[in-house]
Short mmCIF file of N, CA and C in Angstrom, two decimals:
data_model
loop_
_atom_site.label_atom_id
_atom_site.label_comp_id
_atom_site.label_asym_id
_atom_site.label_seq_id
_atom_site.Cartn_x
_atom_site.Cartn_y
_atom_site.Cartn_z
N GLY A 1 84.65 75.23 121.53
CA GLY A 1 84.58 76.57 121.72
C GLY A 1 84.75 77.05 123.38
N LEU A 2 84.12 76.31 124.28
CA LEU A 2 84.17 76.63 125.64
C LEU A 2 85.59 76.28 126.09
N LEU A 3 86.39 75.35 125.70
CA LEU A 3 87.64 75.18 125.98
C LEU A 3 88.54 76.55 125.69
N ILE A 4 88.37 76.84 124.57
CA ILE A 4 89.10 78.16 124.09
C ILE A 4 88.75 79.35 124.93
N ALA A 5 87.43 79.45 125.31
CA ALA A 5 86.98 80.43 126.17
C ALA A 5 87.71 80.29 127.64
N CYS A 6 87.81 79.18 128.13
CA CYS A 6 88.44 78.95 129.52
C CYS A 6 90.05 79.33 129.36
N VAL A 7 90.66 79.01 128.33
CA VAL A 7 91.95 79.15 128.17
C VAL A 7 92.16 80.58 128.14
N GLU A 8 91.31 81.31 127.23
CA GLU A 8 91.55 82.80 127.16
C GLU A 8 90.97 83.53 128.38
N LYS A 9 90.52 82.75 129.36
CA LYS A 9 90.11 83.51 130.82
C LYS A 9 88.90 84.33 130.26
N ILE A 10 87.93 83.97 129.68
CA ILE A 10 86.56 84.54 129.34
C ILE A 10 85.69 84.19 130.31
N ASP A 11 84.96 85.20 131.02
CA ASP A 11 84.14 84.75 132.25
C ASP A 11 82.98 83.88 131.64
N ILE A 12 82.82 82.65 132.50
CA ILE A 12 81.96 81.65 132.15
C ILE A 12 80.55 82.10 132.11
N ASN A 13 80.14 83.18 132.91
CA ASN A 13 78.70 83.70 132.97
C ASN A 13 78.54 84.45 131.66
N LYS A 14 79.63 85.26 131.02
CA LYS A 14 79.36 85.80 129.72
C LYS A 14 78.99 84.75 128.72
N ILE A 15 79.86 83.64 128.70
CA ILE A 15 79.44 82.60 127.91
C ILE A 15 77.86 81.97 128.07
N LEU A 16 77.71 81.79 129.34
CA LEU A 16 76.25 81.09 129.45
C LEU A 16 75.08 82.12 129.21
N ASN A 17 75.29 83.30 129.26
CA ASN A 17 74.42 84.36 128.75
C ASN A 17 74.20 84.27 127.31
N VAL A 18 75.17 84.17 126.50
CA VAL A 18 75.08 84.06 125.06
C VAL A 18 74.46 82.74 124.49
N LEU A 19 74.81 81.69 125.08
CA LEU A 19 74.33 80.23 124.54
C LEU A 19 72.77 80.23 124.13
N PRO A 20 71.81 80.74 124.88
CA PRO A 20 70.43 80.89 124.36
C PRO A 20 70.35 81.59 123.11
N GLN A 21 71.10 82.41 122.74
CA GLN A 21 71.02 83.20 121.43
C GLN A 21 71.61 82.57 120.24
N LEU A 22 72.43 81.57 120.39
CA LEU A 22 72.95 80.72 119.31
C LEU A 22 71.87 80.02 118.55
N LYS A 23 71.98 79.92 117.26
CA LYS A 23 71.16 79.24 116.37
C LYS A 23 71.88 78.12 115.64
N ALA A 24 71.25 77.10 115.38
CA ALA A 24 71.77 75.85 114.71
C ALA A 24 72.35 76.20 113.23
N ALA A 25 72.94 75.62 112.74
CA ALA A 25 73.45 75.94 111.26
C ALA A 25 72.26 75.35 110.29
N LYS A 26 72.18 76.05 109.27
CA LYS A 26 71.15 75.86 108.33
C LYS A 26 71.16 74.33 107.93
N GLY A 27 70.11 73.66 107.78
CA GLY A 27 70.02 72.27 107.41
C GLY A 27 70.22 71.39 108.57
N ARG A 28 70.44 71.91 109.77
CA ARG A 28 70.45 70.95 110.84
C ARG A 28 69.41 71.00 111.75
N PHE A 29 68.47 70.18 111.51
CA PHE A 29 67.22 70.10 112.34
C PHE A 29 66.49 71.29 112.28
N GLU A 30 66.34 71.98 110.89
CA GLU A 30 65.75 73.04 110.53
C GLU A 30 64.21 72.97 110.33
N GLU A 31 63.22 73.55 111.09
CA GLU A 31 61.96 73.50 110.58
C GLU A 31 61.82 74.51 109.34
N VAL A 32 61.40 73.79 108.19
CA VAL A 32 61.10 74.46 107.13
C VAL A 32 59.83 74.85 106.72
N ALA A 33 58.61 74.02 107.31
CA ALA A 33 57.26 74.28 106.93
C ALA A 33 56.44 73.59 107.94
N LYS A 34 55.29 74.04 107.98
CA LYS A 34 54.11 73.43 108.76
C LYS A 34 53.13 72.99 107.76
N TYR A 35 52.44 71.97 108.09
CA TYR A 35 51.37 71.38 107.21
C TYR A 35 50.35 70.80 108.17
N LYS A 36 49.10 71.57 108.20
CA LYS A 36 48.10 71.22 109.48
C LYS A 36 48.78 71.31 110.65
N ASP A 37 48.83 70.04 111.48
CA ASP A 37 49.49 70.18 112.73
C ASP A 37 50.87 69.63 112.71
N ALA A 38 51.30 69.45 111.43
CA ALA A 38 52.62 68.86 111.56
C ALA A 38 53.77 69.85 111.10
N ALA A 39 55.01 69.80 111.77
CA ALA A 39 56.15 70.46 111.38
C ALA A 39 57.10 69.68 110.64
N ILE A 40 57.57 70.27 109.71
CA ILE A 40 58.35 69.61 108.60
C ILE A 40 59.83 70.14 108.66
N TYR A 41 60.81 69.14 109.10
CA TYR A 41 62.22 69.60 109.49
C TYR A 41 63.17 69.01 108.36
N VAL A 42 64.24 69.72 108.20
CA VAL A 42 65.36 69.10 107.16
C VAL A 42 66.45 69.04 108.00
N ASP A 43 67.21 67.92 107.67
CA ASP A 43 68.42 67.72 108.50
C ASP A 43 69.43 66.95 107.42
N TYR A 44 70.76 67.26 107.47
CA TYR A 44 71.49 66.84 106.28
C TYR A 44 72.34 65.67 107.05
N ALA A 45 71.84 64.85 107.90
CA ALA A 45 72.58 63.62 108.66
C ALA A 45 72.92 62.85 107.57
N HIS A 46 74.31 62.67 107.50
CA HIS A 46 75.13 62.02 106.50
C HIS A 46 75.96 60.82 106.90
N THR A 47 75.86 60.59 108.20
CA THR A 47 76.49 59.37 108.82
C THR A 47 75.47 58.66 109.59
N PRO A 48 75.68 57.27 109.92
CA PRO A 48 74.85 56.53 110.71
C PRO A 48 74.72 57.08 112.09
N ASP A 49 75.49 57.62 112.78
CA ASP A 49 75.43 58.23 114.06
C ASP A 49 74.50 59.59 114.08
N ALA A 50 74.79 60.29 112.97
CA ALA A 50 73.97 61.58 112.71
C ALA A 50 72.49 61.24 112.66
N LEU A 51 72.10 60.23 111.81
CA LEU A 51 70.72 59.79 111.48
C LEU A 51 70.19 59.24 112.81
N LYS A 52 71.01 58.50 113.41
CA LYS A 52 70.51 57.69 114.76
C LYS A 52 70.15 59.09 115.73
N ASN A 53 70.81 59.83 115.99
CA ASN A 53 70.50 61.15 116.79
C ASN A 53 69.45 61.85 116.47
N LEU A 54 69.16 62.18 115.10
CA LEU A 54 68.14 62.78 114.44
C LEU A 54 66.67 61.96 114.77
N LEU A 55 66.87 60.65 114.69
CA LEU A 55 65.55 59.71 114.95
C LEU A 55 65.34 59.92 116.53
N ILE A 56 66.18 59.87 117.41
CA ILE A 56 66.06 59.88 118.67
C ILE A 56 65.45 61.20 119.15
N ASN A 57 66.15 62.36 118.72
CA ASN A 57 65.56 63.51 119.14
C ASN A 57 64.26 63.97 118.33
N GLY A 58 64.05 63.37 117.10
CA GLY A 58 62.76 63.69 116.54
C GLY A 58 61.76 62.95 117.20
N ARG A 59 62.04 61.76 117.77
CA ARG A 59 60.90 61.07 118.56
C ARG A 59 60.55 61.85 119.92
N LYS A 60 61.42 62.41 120.48
CA LYS A 60 61.29 63.15 121.49
C LYS A 60 60.19 64.36 121.53
N ILE A 61 60.42 65.12 120.33
CA ILE A 61 59.42 66.12 120.12
C ILE A 61 58.14 65.94 119.28
N CYS A 62 58.11 64.65 118.66
CA CYS A 62 56.88 64.31 117.95
C CYS A 62 55.86 63.67 118.87
N LYS A 63 54.69 64.27 118.73
CA LYS A 63 53.53 63.80 119.45
C LYS A 63 52.62 62.80 118.76
N GLY A 64 53.01 62.59 117.62
CA GLY A 64 52.31 61.64 116.87
C GLY A 64 53.06 60.74 115.98
N THR A 65 52.64 60.34 114.86
CA THR A 65 53.47 59.37 114.04
C THR A 65 54.80 60.29 113.58
N LEU A 66 55.82 59.66 113.50
CA LEU A 66 57.07 60.22 113.00
C LEU A 66 57.31 59.56 111.58
N HIS A 67 57.31 60.47 110.54
CA HIS A 67 57.48 60.11 109.30
C HIS A 67 59.06 60.42 108.82
N ILE A 68 59.83 59.64 108.14
CA ILE A 68 61.10 60.15 107.91
C ILE A 68 61.49 59.77 106.40
N VAL A 69 62.06 60.92 105.62
CA VAL A 69 62.29 60.48 104.32
C VAL A 69 63.76 60.55 104.17
N PHE A 70 64.41 59.59 103.77
CA PHE A 70 65.95 59.35 103.66
C PHE A 70 66.32 59.03 102.49
N GLY A 71 67.57 59.87 101.98
CA GLY A 71 67.87 59.32 100.78
C GLY A 71 68.94 60.27 100.09
#
């Protein structure tokens, strides 16, 4: 997307101003519920690399025990 914007000569500041407003696609590290002090997320990680990244990023935000259900 950024490359296309540069080719089309769209002002980089306009792009940077919009980035914080973007939302992830449904099912991509999406918070779906809370239970007591725990947040429950869904992610459709379907490749080994996607699962690895999910675990790395999940560990960064998890303050306690990280539970994963995969299947």
